[in-house]
Amino acid sequence: MTEHRFDIVVLGGGSGGYAAALRAAELGKSVALVEKDKVGGTCLHRGCIPTKALLHAAEVADVTRDAWSMGIRATLEGIDADGVRAYREGIVAKKYKGLQGLVTARGITVVAGEGHLEPGPAVRVGDDLYRGTDVVLATGSYSRTLPGLQIGGRILASEQALELREIPERVIILGGGVIGVEFASVWRSFGAEVTIVEALDHLVPNEDVAMSKALERAFRKRGIASSLGVRFAGAMQTEDAVTVTLEDGTSFDADYLLVAVGRGPVTAGLGYEESGVVLDRGYVTTDERLRTGAEHVWAVGDIVPGLQLAHRGFQQGIFVAEEIAGLHPVLVPDTQIPKVTYSHPEVASVGLTEAQAVAADGAEGIVSYEYNLAGNGKSEILGTAGLVKVVRRKDGPVIGVHLVGDRVGELITEGQLAVGWEAHPEDIAPFIHAHPTQSEALGEAFLALAGKPLHAL
């Protein structure tokens, strides 16, 4: 066995792993990045980027359908599945090439192969051992399914859904979270009949209930059907169809079933526990500084309990690189990390929902305000309905910002600043939002909570 020595060895080249590698190299560390597939991980190759390319293509389809309402004589002749695929793959290829160039320019050694953690700490890849003063675990996540529900044939996970060479006529989506509603949005825009099956009472159930209800209304208007509050019982597939049955006896037929019930941590069989890393239901247990139970071994991204978001992985990867370098960085808590669901319409949030805030401080200590996008000029121009909701402690700071509507994901950074800096609405109210922009809607909510609404009664 050949041994190689580095300051830092990163196991996993996804969002958290390559961010840790890039920042560590920038800080003068020698870095080995071990990846069994392609640097960029799920987000770049099978998740964030390709799905958002699909969502943009879907938006173009919708705009083309409605072009006559704006005086534009355009006709949607159909969806070229191969053309959409080529567009999506082209975007991914460009981003991948750019990332490869960045990694090379920073002098990072990329090791191709499946890595296993060894005590020491070190990562073994085949007959080679890559020993680091520190090792960062960033092995990411996989698509979950339910007991007895096997992915294959006409039962798909998100990875297989991306690779479909056709636009299905009818689709059932099991799971009304982020992945489920994004694919529902795409397929509906491409002309499919879509039914979402969600065991909980609302779509995107982790969001503020006002946002969930607004999304449900928008989806009903678009013709996307939902079955809420009834659990999945089983699925049967034939050569050309799939049938889904619920516990109340209801059944649905479709061409495909997409299983979108969340993602699990990739930690099994990688030598973690044998090397002193403690696992809890497959997730890596860390302290508040992302140190694992094994000395000089750290963990970032989807294998750490909490939000499974690429930008959370980025932030944690940067944090660990700086922590190893002795810079004592500040770790952003999950409540201050923005979340965006890129459906049509989008849902974006940061901080506490109103229910969470009430549970923490009592109803008498919480004030919230909702501003309808119907009063926003730019939203009217874009043809989007939606809602802005801001939650504050009574006479205190903003603790939650929630939005639903097309393109509102671009607004959530302002909400993050308000929540992260514990700003009071009175502090924000004097700042002017450019007109006409959708950001004015957020400004109106801040003005209202400061006691001086302008365009709202």
Tab-separated table of C-alpha atoms in Angstrom:
chain	number	residue	atom	x	y	z
A	1	MET	CA	0.000	0.000	0.000
A	2	THR	CA	1.359	3.400	-1.038
A	3	GLU	CA	0.921	6.212	1.478
A	4	HIS	CA	0.406	9.855	0.502
A	5	ARG	CA	0.460	12.727	2.995
A	6	PHE	CA	-1.576	15.938	2.904
A	7	ASP	CA	-2.632	18.615	5.354
A	8	ILE	CA	-6.297	17.876	4.620
A	9	VAL	CA	-7.987	14.917	2.949
A	10	VAL	CA	-11.614	15.472	1.911
A	11	LEU	CA	-13.808	12.414	1.349
A	12	GLY	CA	-16.530	13.429	-1.099
A	13	GLY	CA	-16.441	16.052	-3.849
A	14	GLY	CA	-19.949	17.465	-3.637
A	15	SER	CA	-20.962	20.930	-2.455
A	16	GLY	CA	-19.543	20.664	1.076
A	17	GLY	CA	-16.455	18.687	0.082
A	18	TYR	CA	-15.221	20.824	-2.761
A	19	ALA	CA	-15.976	24.023	-0.830
A	20	ALA	CA	-13.785	22.734	2.030
A	21	ALA	CA	-11.056	21.776	-0.441
A	22	LEU	CA	-11.089	25.122	-2.257
A	23	ARG	CA	-11.022	27.182	0.939
A	24	ALA	CA	-8.329	25.029	2.535
A	25	ALA	CA	-6.127	25.336	-0.555
A	26	GLU	CA	-6.717	29.081	-0.560
A	27	LEU	CA	-5.422	29.124	3.023
A	28	GLY	CA	-2.196	27.403	1.961
A	29	LYS	CA	-3.047	23.806	2.900
A	30	SER	CA	-2.121	20.797	0.767
A	31	VAL	CA	-5.398	19.059	-0.115
A	32	ALA	CA	-6.484	15.711	-1.538
A	33	LEU	CA	-10.103	15.470	-2.685
A	34	VAL	CA	-11.422	11.900	-2.983
A	35	GLU	CA	-14.471	11.403	-5.222
A	36	LYS	CA	-15.808	8.164	-6.712
A	37	ASP	CA	-17.900	9.905	-9.384
A	38	LYS	CA	-17.538	13.513	-10.566
A	39	VAL	CA	-16.496	16.553	-8.549
A	40	GLY	CA	-19.608	18.628	-8.000
A	41	GLY	CA	-21.635	15.742	-6.610
A	42	THR	CA	-25.408	15.387	-6.666
A	43	CYS	CA	-26.079	19.135	-6.732
A	44	LEU	CA	-24.206	19.811	-9.945
A	45	HIS	CA	-24.841	16.591	-11.831
A	46	ARG	CA	-28.180	15.162	-10.611
A	47	GLY	CA	-29.803	17.801	-8.411
A	48	CYS	CA	-29.794	21.584	-8.080
A	49	ILE	CA	-28.397	22.619	-11.453
A	50	PRO	CA	-30.100	20.174	-13.842
A	51	THR	CA	-33.489	20.495	-12.125
A	52	LYS	CA	-33.325	24.299	-12.240
A	53	ALA	CA	-32.456	24.100	-15.936
A	54	LEU	CA	-35.603	22.001	-16.385
A	55	LEU	CA	-37.621	24.527	-14.393
A	56	HIS	CA	-36.378	27.359	-16.610
A	57	ALA	CA	-37.330	25.403	-19.728
A	58	ALA	CA	-40.749	24.862	-18.136
A	59	GLU	CA	-41.050	28.604	-17.492
A	60	VAL	CA	-40.286	29.303	-21.161
A	61	ALA	CA	-43.042	26.871	-22.141
A	62	ASP	CA	-45.544	28.624	-19.883
A	63	VAL	CA	-44.551	32.097	-21.100
A	64	THR	CA	-44.887	30.957	-24.705
A	65	ARG	CA	-48.396	29.623	-24.042
A	66	ASP	CA	-49.430	32.960	-22.533
A	67	ALA	CA	-47.562	35.195	-24.994
A	68	TRP	CA	-50.736	36.267	-26.820
A	69	SER	CA	-52.030	37.877	-23.610
A	70	MET	CA	-49.114	40.314	-23.881
A	71	GLY	CA	-49.527	40.968	-27.582
A	72	ILE	CA	-46.778	38.562	-28.641
A	73	ARG	CA	-47.786	36.180	-31.440
A	74	ALA	CA	-46.016	33.017	-30.382
A	75	THR	CA	-47.191	29.436	-30.478
A	76	LEU	CA	-45.995	26.490	-28.426
A	77	GLU	CA	-45.733	23.628	-30.903
A	78	GLY	CA	-44.655	21.092	-28.293
A	79	ILE	CA	-41.858	19.962	-25.985
A	80	ASP	CA	-38.768	18.384	-27.580
A	81	ALA	CA	-37.602	16.075	-24.794
A	82	ASP	CA	-34.227	15.495	-26.464
A	83	GLY	CA	-33.756	19.226	-26.953
A	84	VAL	CA	-34.551	19.970	-23.316
A	85	ARG	CA	-32.144	17.221	-22.297
A	86	ALA	CA	-29.384	18.686	-24.481
A	87	TYR	CA	-29.967	22.149	-22.980
A	88	ARG	CA	-29.804	20.744	-19.448
A	89	GLU	CA	-26.685	18.689	-20.128
A	90	GLY	CA	-24.989	21.694	-21.730
A	91	ILE	CA	-25.513	23.793	-18.608
A	92	VAL	CA	-24.132	21.041	-16.374
A	93	ALA	CA	-21.120	20.475	-18.656
A	94	LYS	CA	-20.172	24.165	-18.564
A	95	LYS	CA	-20.432	24.338	-14.782
A	96	TYR	CA	-18.462	21.107	-14.400
A	97	LYS	CA	-15.682	22.345	-16.661
A	98	GLY	CA	-15.483	25.564	-14.670
A	99	LEU	CA	-15.293	23.687	-11.378
A	100	GLN	CA	-12.579	21.372	-12.701
A	101	GLY	CA	-10.550	24.392	-13.742
A	102	LEU	CA	-10.975	25.998	-10.336
A	103	VAL	CA	-9.873	22.852	-8.505
A	104	THR	CA	-6.816	22.480	-10.769
A	105	ALA	CA	-5.870	26.145	-10.387
A	106	ARG	CA	-5.885	25.794	-6.587
A	107	GLY	CA	-3.456	22.853	-6.762
A	108	ILE	CA	-5.876	20.337	-5.259
A	109	THR	CA	-5.087	16.660	-5.878
A	110	VAL	CA	-8.245	14.913	-7.075
A	111	VAL	CA	-8.283	11.176	-6.317
A	112	ALA	CA	-10.765	9.154	-8.372
A	113	GLY	CA	-12.217	6.188	-6.507
A	114	GLU	CA	-14.343	5.113	-3.573
A	115	GLY	CA	-12.746	6.139	-0.304
A	116	HIS	CA	-12.962	4.453	3.089
A	117	LEU	CA	-12.076	6.172	6.347
A	118	GLU	CA	-9.184	4.675	8.298
A	119	PRO	CA	-7.970	5.488	11.825
A	120	GLY	CA	-5.130	7.926	11.905
A	121	PRO	CA	-6.960	9.687	10.270
A	122	ALA	CA	-6.666	8.655	6.624
A	123	VAL	CA	-8.718	7.688	3.592
A	124	ARG	CA	-8.006	4.450	1.754
A	125	VAL	CA	-8.685	4.302	-1.978
A	126	GLY	CA	-7.878	0.887	-3.403
A	127	ASP	CA	-4.250	0.120	-2.517
A	128	ASP	CA	-3.405	3.742	-1.690
A	129	LEU	CA	-3.665	5.480	1.668
A	130	TYR	CA	-4.177	9.250	1.792
A	131	ARG	CA	-3.209	10.390	5.256
A	132	GLY	CA	-4.171	13.865	6.423
A	133	THR	CA	-3.471	15.892	9.489
A	134	ASP	CA	-7.238	16.381	9.254
A	135	VAL	CA	-9.929	14.526	7.324
A	136	VAL	CA	-13.236	16.078	6.257
A	137	LEU	CA	-16.175	13.733	5.625
A	138	ALA	CA	-18.545	14.989	2.935
A	139	THR	CA	-20.118	11.912	1.388
A	140	GLY	CA	-23.538	13.442	0.771
A	141	SER	CA	-26.943	11.805	0.471
A	142	TYR	CA	-29.041	9.427	-1.612
A	143	SER	CA	-32.711	9.305	-2.647
A	144	ARG	CA	-34.772	7.462	-0.052
A	145	THR	CA	-37.710	5.210	-0.762
A	146	LEU	CA	-40.314	3.563	1.480
A	147	PRO	CA	-40.188	-0.003	2.839
A	148	GLY	CA	-41.338	-2.417	0.158
A	149	LEU	CA	-41.256	0.239	-2.582
A	150	GLN	CA	-38.413	-0.574	-4.933
A	151	ILE	CA	-37.059	1.918	-7.444
A	152	GLY	CA	-37.071	0.480	-10.953
A	153	GLY	CA	-39.127	0.295	-14.134
A	154	ARG	CA	-41.901	2.879	-13.906
A	155	ILE	CA	-41.135	3.706	-10.289
A	156	LEU	CA	-38.524	6.458	-10.307
A	157	ALA	CA	-36.337	8.430	-7.930
A	158	SER	CA	-35.281	11.937	-8.946
A	159	GLU	CA	-32.141	10.658	-10.679
A	160	GLN	CA	-34.162	8.403	-12.980
A	161	ALA	CA	-36.754	11.139	-13.541
A	162	LEU	CA	-34.025	13.423	-14.875
A	163	GLU	CA	-32.969	10.758	-17.358
A	164	LEU	CA	-36.437	10.122	-18.826
A	165	ARG	CA	-36.339	10.323	-22.621
A	166	GLU	CA	-40.028	11.241	-22.868
A	167	ILE	CA	-42.576	13.675	-21.483
A	168	PRO	CA	-45.042	11.478	-19.579
A	169	GLU	CA	-48.769	12.014	-20.013
A	170	ARG	CA	-49.669	11.151	-16.396
A	171	VAL	CA	-47.442	11.209	-13.322
A	172	ILE	CA	-47.978	10.459	-9.643
A	173	ILE	CA	-45.519	12.065	-7.243
A	174	LEU	CA	-45.130	10.514	-3.804
A	175	GLY	CA	-44.019	13.334	-1.509
A	176	GLY	CA	-44.999	17.001	-1.453
A	177	GLY	CA	-41.683	18.411	-0.302
A	178	VAL	CA	-39.210	20.432	-2.339
A	179	ILE	CA	-38.232	17.732	-4.854
A	180	GLY	CA	-41.808	16.593	-5.356
A	181	VAL	CA	-43.328	19.997	-6.030
A	182	GLU	CA	-40.456	21.041	-8.313
A	183	PHE	CA	-40.917	18.001	-10.544
A	184	ALA	CA	-44.694	18.487	-10.393
A	185	SER	CA	-44.197	22.037	-11.619
A	186	VAL	CA	-41.924	20.975	-14.492
A	187	TRP	CA	-44.098	18.134	-15.724
A	188	ARG	CA	-47.278	20.209	-15.557
A	189	SER	CA	-45.639	22.966	-17.592
A	190	PHE	CA	-44.623	20.317	-20.133
A	191	GLY	CA	-48.252	19.197	-20.404
A	192	ALA	CA	-48.484	16.197	-18.075
A	193	GLU	CA	-51.366	15.417	-15.737
A	194	VAL	CA	-49.822	15.445	-12.250
A	195	THR	CA	-51.067	14.173	-8.889
A	196	ILE	CA	-49.059	14.738	-5.697
A	197	VAL	CA	-49.581	12.327	-2.799
A	198	GLU	CA	-48.465	13.775	0.553
A	199	ALA	CA	-49.144	12.046	3.884
A	200	LEU	CA	-49.071	15.309	5.832
A	201	ASP	CA	-51.779	17.960	5.661
A	202	HIS	CA	-49.956	20.413	3.381
A	203	LEU	CA	-47.495	20.665	0.522
A	204	VAL	CA	-43.983	21.851	1.501
A	205	PRO	CA	-44.938	21.008	5.108
A	206	ASN	CA	-41.747	22.490	6.580
A	207	GLU	CA	-42.769	25.972	5.444
A	208	ASP	CA	-45.070	28.450	7.169
A	209	VAL	CA	-48.627	27.190	6.704
A	210	ALA	CA	-49.649	30.411	4.913
A	211	MET	CA	-47.018	29.702	2.250
A	212	SER	CA	-48.153	26.081	1.939
A	213	LYS	CA	-51.764	27.098	1.426
A	214	ALA	CA	-50.771	29.731	-1.142
A	215	LEU	CA	-48.774	27.129	-3.094
A	216	GLU	CA	-51.678	24.681	-2.926
A	217	ARG	CA	-54.028	27.330	-4.360
A	218	ALA	CA	-51.579	28.122	-7.146
A	219	PHE	CA	-51.148	24.440	-7.995
A	220	ARG	CA	-54.917	23.864	-8.092
A	221	LYS	CA	-55.224	26.808	-10.493
A	222	ARG	CA	-52.541	25.202	-12.675
A	223	GLY	CA	-54.390	21.888	-12.685
A	224	ILE	CA	-51.971	20.024	-10.404
A	225	ALA	CA	-53.965	17.633	-8.218
A	226	SER	CA	-53.011	16.842	-4.615
A	227	SER	CA	-53.995	14.144	-2.149
A	228	LEU	CA	-53.122	15.427	1.328
A	229	GLY	CA	-53.296	13.839	4.756
A	230	VAL	CA	-53.609	10.193	3.663
A	231	ARG	CA	-50.680	7.772	3.802
A	232	PHE	CA	-49.341	5.699	0.922
A	233	ALA	CA	-50.245	1.996	1.063
A	234	GLY	CA	-48.665	0.411	-2.017
A	235	ALA	CA	-47.792	0.552	-5.697
A	236	MET	CA	-48.095	-1.969	-8.498
A	237	GLN	CA	-46.590	-1.553	-11.944
A	238	THR	CA	-47.099	-3.214	-15.292
A	239	GLU	CA	-45.151	-2.845	-18.505
A	240	ASP	CA	-46.899	0.413	-19.387
A	241	ALA	CA	-48.469	1.833	-16.195
A	242	VAL	CA	-48.299	2.111	-12.409
A	243	THR	CA	-51.095	2.147	-9.826
A	244	VAL	CA	-50.738	3.770	-6.408
A	245	THR	CA	-53.060	2.875	-3.527
A	246	LEU	CA	-53.562	4.901	-0.342
A	247	GLU	CA	-54.531	3.665	3.110
A	248	ASP	CA	-58.105	4.923	2.664
A	249	GLY	CA	-58.496	2.758	-0.445
A	250	THR	CA	-58.124	5.572	-2.980
A	251	SER	CA	-56.070	4.640	-6.033
A	252	PHE	CA	-54.391	6.557	-8.846
A	253	ASP	CA	-53.114	5.369	-12.227
A	254	ALA	CA	-50.273	6.944	-14.182
A	255	ASP	CA	-47.428	6.315	-16.588
A	256	TYR	CA	-44.825	6.821	-13.860
A	257	LEU	CA	-44.504	7.164	-10.101
A	258	LEU	CA	-41.835	9.528	-8.792
A	259	VAL	CA	-40.736	8.710	-5.232
A	260	ALA	CA	-39.734	11.982	-3.580
A	261	VAL	CA	-39.799	11.147	0.130
A	262	GLY	CA	-36.495	12.742	1.092
A	263	ARG	CA	-32.803	11.896	1.108
A	264	GLY	CA	-30.694	9.791	3.462
A	265	PRO	CA	-27.014	10.117	4.471
A	266	VAL	CA	-24.340	8.172	2.581
A	267	THR	CA	-22.333	6.751	5.497
A	268	ALA	CA	-22.806	2.966	5.499
A	269	GLY	CA	-19.843	0.741	4.709
A	270	LEU	CA	-17.320	3.571	4.583
A	271	GLY	CA	-15.419	2.743	7.778
A	272	TYR	CA	-16.845	5.595	9.803
A	273	GLU	CA	-17.841	3.782	12.979
A	274	GLU	CA	-14.749	1.542	12.872
A	275	SER	CA	-12.648	4.733	12.904
A	276	GLY	CA	-14.413	6.252	15.904
A	277	VAL	CA	-17.077	8.347	14.157
A	278	VAL	CA	-20.421	8.128	15.955
A	279	LEU	CA	-23.528	7.641	13.788
A	280	ASP	CA	-27.158	8.248	14.750
A	281	ARG	CA	-29.669	6.713	12.302
A	282	GLY	CA	-26.954	6.961	9.682
A	283	TYR	CA	-26.141	10.624	10.277
A	284	VAL	CA	-22.750	11.713	11.618
A	285	THR	CA	-22.833	13.093	15.138
A	286	THR	CA	-20.733	16.249	15.543
A	287	ASP	CA	-20.237	18.977	18.101
A	288	GLU	CA	-21.191	22.588	17.408
A	289	ARG	CA	-17.873	23.077	15.539
A	290	LEU	CA	-18.544	20.090	13.232
A	291	ARG	CA	-15.939	17.849	14.898
A	292	THR	CA	-16.825	14.162	14.938
A	293	GLY	CA	-16.047	11.672	17.718
A	294	ALA	CA	-12.791	10.753	15.962
A	295	GLU	CA	-9.867	13.089	16.547
A	296	HIS	CA	-9.102	15.408	13.610
A	297	VAL	CA	-12.098	14.121	11.648
A	298	TRP	CA	-14.811	16.607	10.644
A	299	ALA	CA	-18.144	16.274	8.849
A	300	VAL	CA	-20.096	18.640	6.594
A	301	GLY	CA	-23.174	18.708	4.386
A	302	ASP	CA	-26.035	16.243	4.107
A	303	ILE	CA	-24.457	13.661	6.433
A	304	VAL	CA	-24.776	16.152	9.322
A	305	PRO	CA	-28.328	16.343	10.756
A	306	GLY	CA	-30.224	19.423	9.633
A	307	LEU	CA	-31.203	21.126	6.405
A	308	GLN	CA	-30.107	19.242	3.293
A	309	LEU	CA	-29.162	22.192	1.121
A	310	ALA	CA	-26.191	22.698	-1.169
A	311	HIS	CA	-25.489	26.161	0.211
A	312	ARG	CA	-25.520	24.811	3.766
A	313	GLY	CA	-22.859	22.332	2.602
A	314	PHE	CA	-20.853	25.187	1.046
A	315	GLN	CA	-21.007	27.172	4.267
A	316	GLN	CA	-20.022	24.225	6.445
A	317	GLY	CA	-17.157	23.269	4.128
A	318	ILE	CA	-15.746	26.789	4.279
A	319	PHE	CA	-16.281	26.863	8.032
A	320	VAL	CA	-14.346	23.633	8.652
A	321	ALA	CA	-11.448	24.716	6.428
A	322	GLU	CA	-11.177	27.961	8.371
A	323	GLU	CA	-11.600	26.209	11.723
A	324	ILE	CA	-8.733	23.836	10.889
A	325	ALA	CA	-6.646	26.850	9.894
A	326	GLY	CA	-7.285	28.470	13.294
A	327	LEU	CA	-9.402	31.374	12.027
A	328	HIS	CA	-12.273	30.733	14.496
A	329	PRO	CA	-15.093	31.352	11.976
A	330	VAL	CA	-18.748	31.913	12.802
A	331	LEU	CA	-21.070	29.022	11.962
A	332	VAL	CA	-24.431	30.118	10.587
A	333	PRO	CA	-27.269	28.227	12.348
A	334	ASP	CA	-29.845	26.421	10.227
A	335	THR	CA	-32.536	28.944	11.167
A	336	GLN	CA	-30.535	31.650	9.380
A	337	ILE	CA	-29.979	29.633	6.189
A	338	PRO	CA	-32.409	30.561	3.390
A	339	LYS	CA	-34.547	27.864	1.738
A	340	VAL	CA	-35.995	28.088	-1.764
A	341	THR	CA	-38.383	25.778	-3.606
A	342	TYR	CA	-38.038	26.653	-7.294
A	343	SER	CA	-41.515	25.637	-8.425
A	344	HIS	CA	-43.997	27.878	-10.256
A	345	PRO	CA	-44.655	29.758	-8.026
A	346	GLU	CA	-41.521	29.701	-5.881
A	347	VAL	CA	-41.471	29.425	-2.098
A	348	ALA	CA	-38.661	31.028	-0.107
A	349	SER	CA	-38.074	31.397	3.614
A	350	VAL	CA	-35.593	32.038	6.378
A	351	GLY	CA	-35.960	31.963	10.148
A	352	LEU	CA	-38.937	30.757	12.167
A	353	THR	CA	-42.439	30.079	10.917
A	354	GLU	CA	-45.190	31.816	12.855
A	355	ALA	CA	-46.108	28.512	14.524
A	356	GLN	CA	-42.498	27.937	15.609
A	357	ALA	CA	-42.252	31.489	16.911
A	358	VAL	CA	-45.485	31.150	18.890
A	359	ALA	CA	-44.292	27.839	20.328
A	360	ALA	CA	-41.089	29.523	21.486
A	361	ASP	CA	-42.425	32.860	22.758
A	362	GLY	CA	-46.195	32.506	23.124
A	363	ALA	CA	-48.862	34.060	20.900
A	364	GLU	CA	-48.835	37.305	22.861
A	365	GLY	CA	-45.142	37.805	22.128
A	366	ILE	CA	-45.335	37.446	18.342
A	367	VAL	CA	-46.548	39.811	15.620
A	368	SER	CA	-46.770	38.920	11.927
A	369	TYR	CA	-47.846	40.716	8.785
A	370	GLU	CA	-48.842	39.415	5.350
A	371	TYR	CA	-48.625	41.484	2.165
A	372	ASN	CA	-50.297	40.183	-0.988
A	373	LEU	CA	-48.290	40.443	-4.206
A	374	ALA	CA	-51.467	41.672	-5.912
A	375	GLY	CA	-50.462	45.099	-4.646
A	376	ASN	CA	-46.972	44.908	-6.171
A	377	GLY	CA	-46.516	46.441	-9.621
A	378	LYS	CA	-43.664	44.200	-10.818
A	379	SER	CA	-45.524	41.069	-9.723
A	380	GLU	CA	-48.542	42.245	-11.726
A	381	ILE	CA	-46.313	42.730	-14.767
A	382	LEU	CA	-44.889	39.221	-14.327
A	383	GLY	CA	-48.372	37.810	-13.871
A	384	THR	CA	-47.655	36.163	-10.545
A	385	ALA	CA	-49.817	35.900	-7.450
A	386	GLY	CA	-48.250	35.380	-4.073
A	387	LEU	CA	-47.610	36.499	-0.559
A	388	VAL	CA	-44.952	38.008	1.687
A	389	LYS	CA	-45.072	37.260	5.396
A	390	VAL	CA	-42.780	38.702	8.056
A	391	VAL	CA	-42.731	37.472	11.659
A	392	ARG	CA	-41.274	39.544	14.497
A	393	ARG	CA	-41.097	39.432	18.245
A	394	LYS	CA	-43.412	42.069	19.687
A	395	ASP	CA	-41.362	45.285	19.880
A	396	GLY	CA	-38.383	43.135	18.867
A	397	PRO	CA	-36.448	41.856	15.866
A	398	VAL	CA	-37.554	40.110	12.694
A	399	ILE	CA	-37.298	36.352	13.283
A	400	GLY	CA	-38.896	34.958	10.118
A	401	VAL	CA	-39.377	35.966	6.489
A	402	HIS	CA	-41.576	33.878	4.155
A	403	LEU	CA	-42.476	34.428	0.512
A	404	VAL	CA	-44.414	32.691	-2.241
A	405	GLY	CA	-44.555	33.871	-5.863
A	406	ASP	CA	-42.554	33.662	-9.060
A	407	ARG	CA	-38.900	34.725	-8.640
A	408	VAL	CA	-39.178	35.416	-4.900
A	409	GLY	CA	-36.111	33.235	-4.313
A	410	GLU	CA	-34.086	36.245	-5.435
A	411	LEU	CA	-35.492	38.240	-2.498
A	412	ILE	CA	-34.694	35.897	0.365
A	413	THR	CA	-31.139	37.157	0.927
A	414	GLU	CA	-32.585	40.416	2.251
A	415	GLY	CA	-34.677	38.333	4.613
A	416	GLN	CA	-31.556	36.449	5.715
A	417	LEU	CA	-29.811	39.722	6.532
A	418	ALA	CA	-32.807	40.933	8.540
A	419	VAL	CA	-33.053	37.708	10.545
A	420	GLY	CA	-29.299	37.163	10.905
A	421	TRP	CA	-28.628	40.711	12.086
A	422	GLU	CA	-31.683	40.699	14.391
A	423	ALA	CA	-32.952	43.836	12.688
A	424	HIS	CA	-36.120	45.536	13.875
A	425	PRO	CA	-38.655	46.538	11.196
A	426	GLU	CA	-38.142	50.112	12.373
A	427	ASP	CA	-34.454	49.776	11.442
A	428	ILE	CA	-35.264	48.566	7.918
A	429	ALA	CA	-38.241	50.812	7.147
A	430	PRO	CA	-36.162	53.910	6.162
A	431	PHE	CA	-34.336	51.980	3.418
A	432	ILE	CA	-35.831	52.398	-0.034
A	433	HIS	CA	-36.575	49.555	-2.411
A	434	ALA	CA	-36.229	50.369	-6.112
A	435	HIS	CA	-39.483	50.839	-8.028
A	436	PRO	CA	-40.898	48.807	-9.654
A	437	THR	CA	-39.391	45.664	-8.134
A	438	GLN	CA	-40.790	42.697	-6.286
A	439	SER	CA	-38.521	43.638	-3.374
A	440	GLU	CA	-40.961	46.474	-2.652
A	441	ALA	CA	-43.385	43.850	-1.367
A	442	LEU	CA	-40.906	42.875	1.321
A	443	GLY	CA	-40.362	46.560	2.065
A	444	GLU	CA	-44.115	47.035	2.476
A	445	ALA	CA	-44.218	44.258	5.067
A	446	PHE	CA	-41.375	45.857	7.012
A	447	LEU	CA	-43.127	49.253	6.807
A	448	ALA	CA	-46.371	47.762	8.094
A	449	LEU	CA	-44.663	46.082	11.054
A	450	ALA	CA	-42.943	49.397	11.797
A	451	GLY	CA	-46.397	51.014	12.047
A	452	LYS	CA	-46.299	53.038	8.824
A	453	PRO	CA	-47.673	51.055	5.880
A	454	LEU	CA	-47.613	52.908	2.554
A	455	HIS	CA	-49.481	50.808	0.003
A	456	ALA	CA	-51.418	48.664	2.490
A	457	LEU	CA	-54.318	49.463	4.810
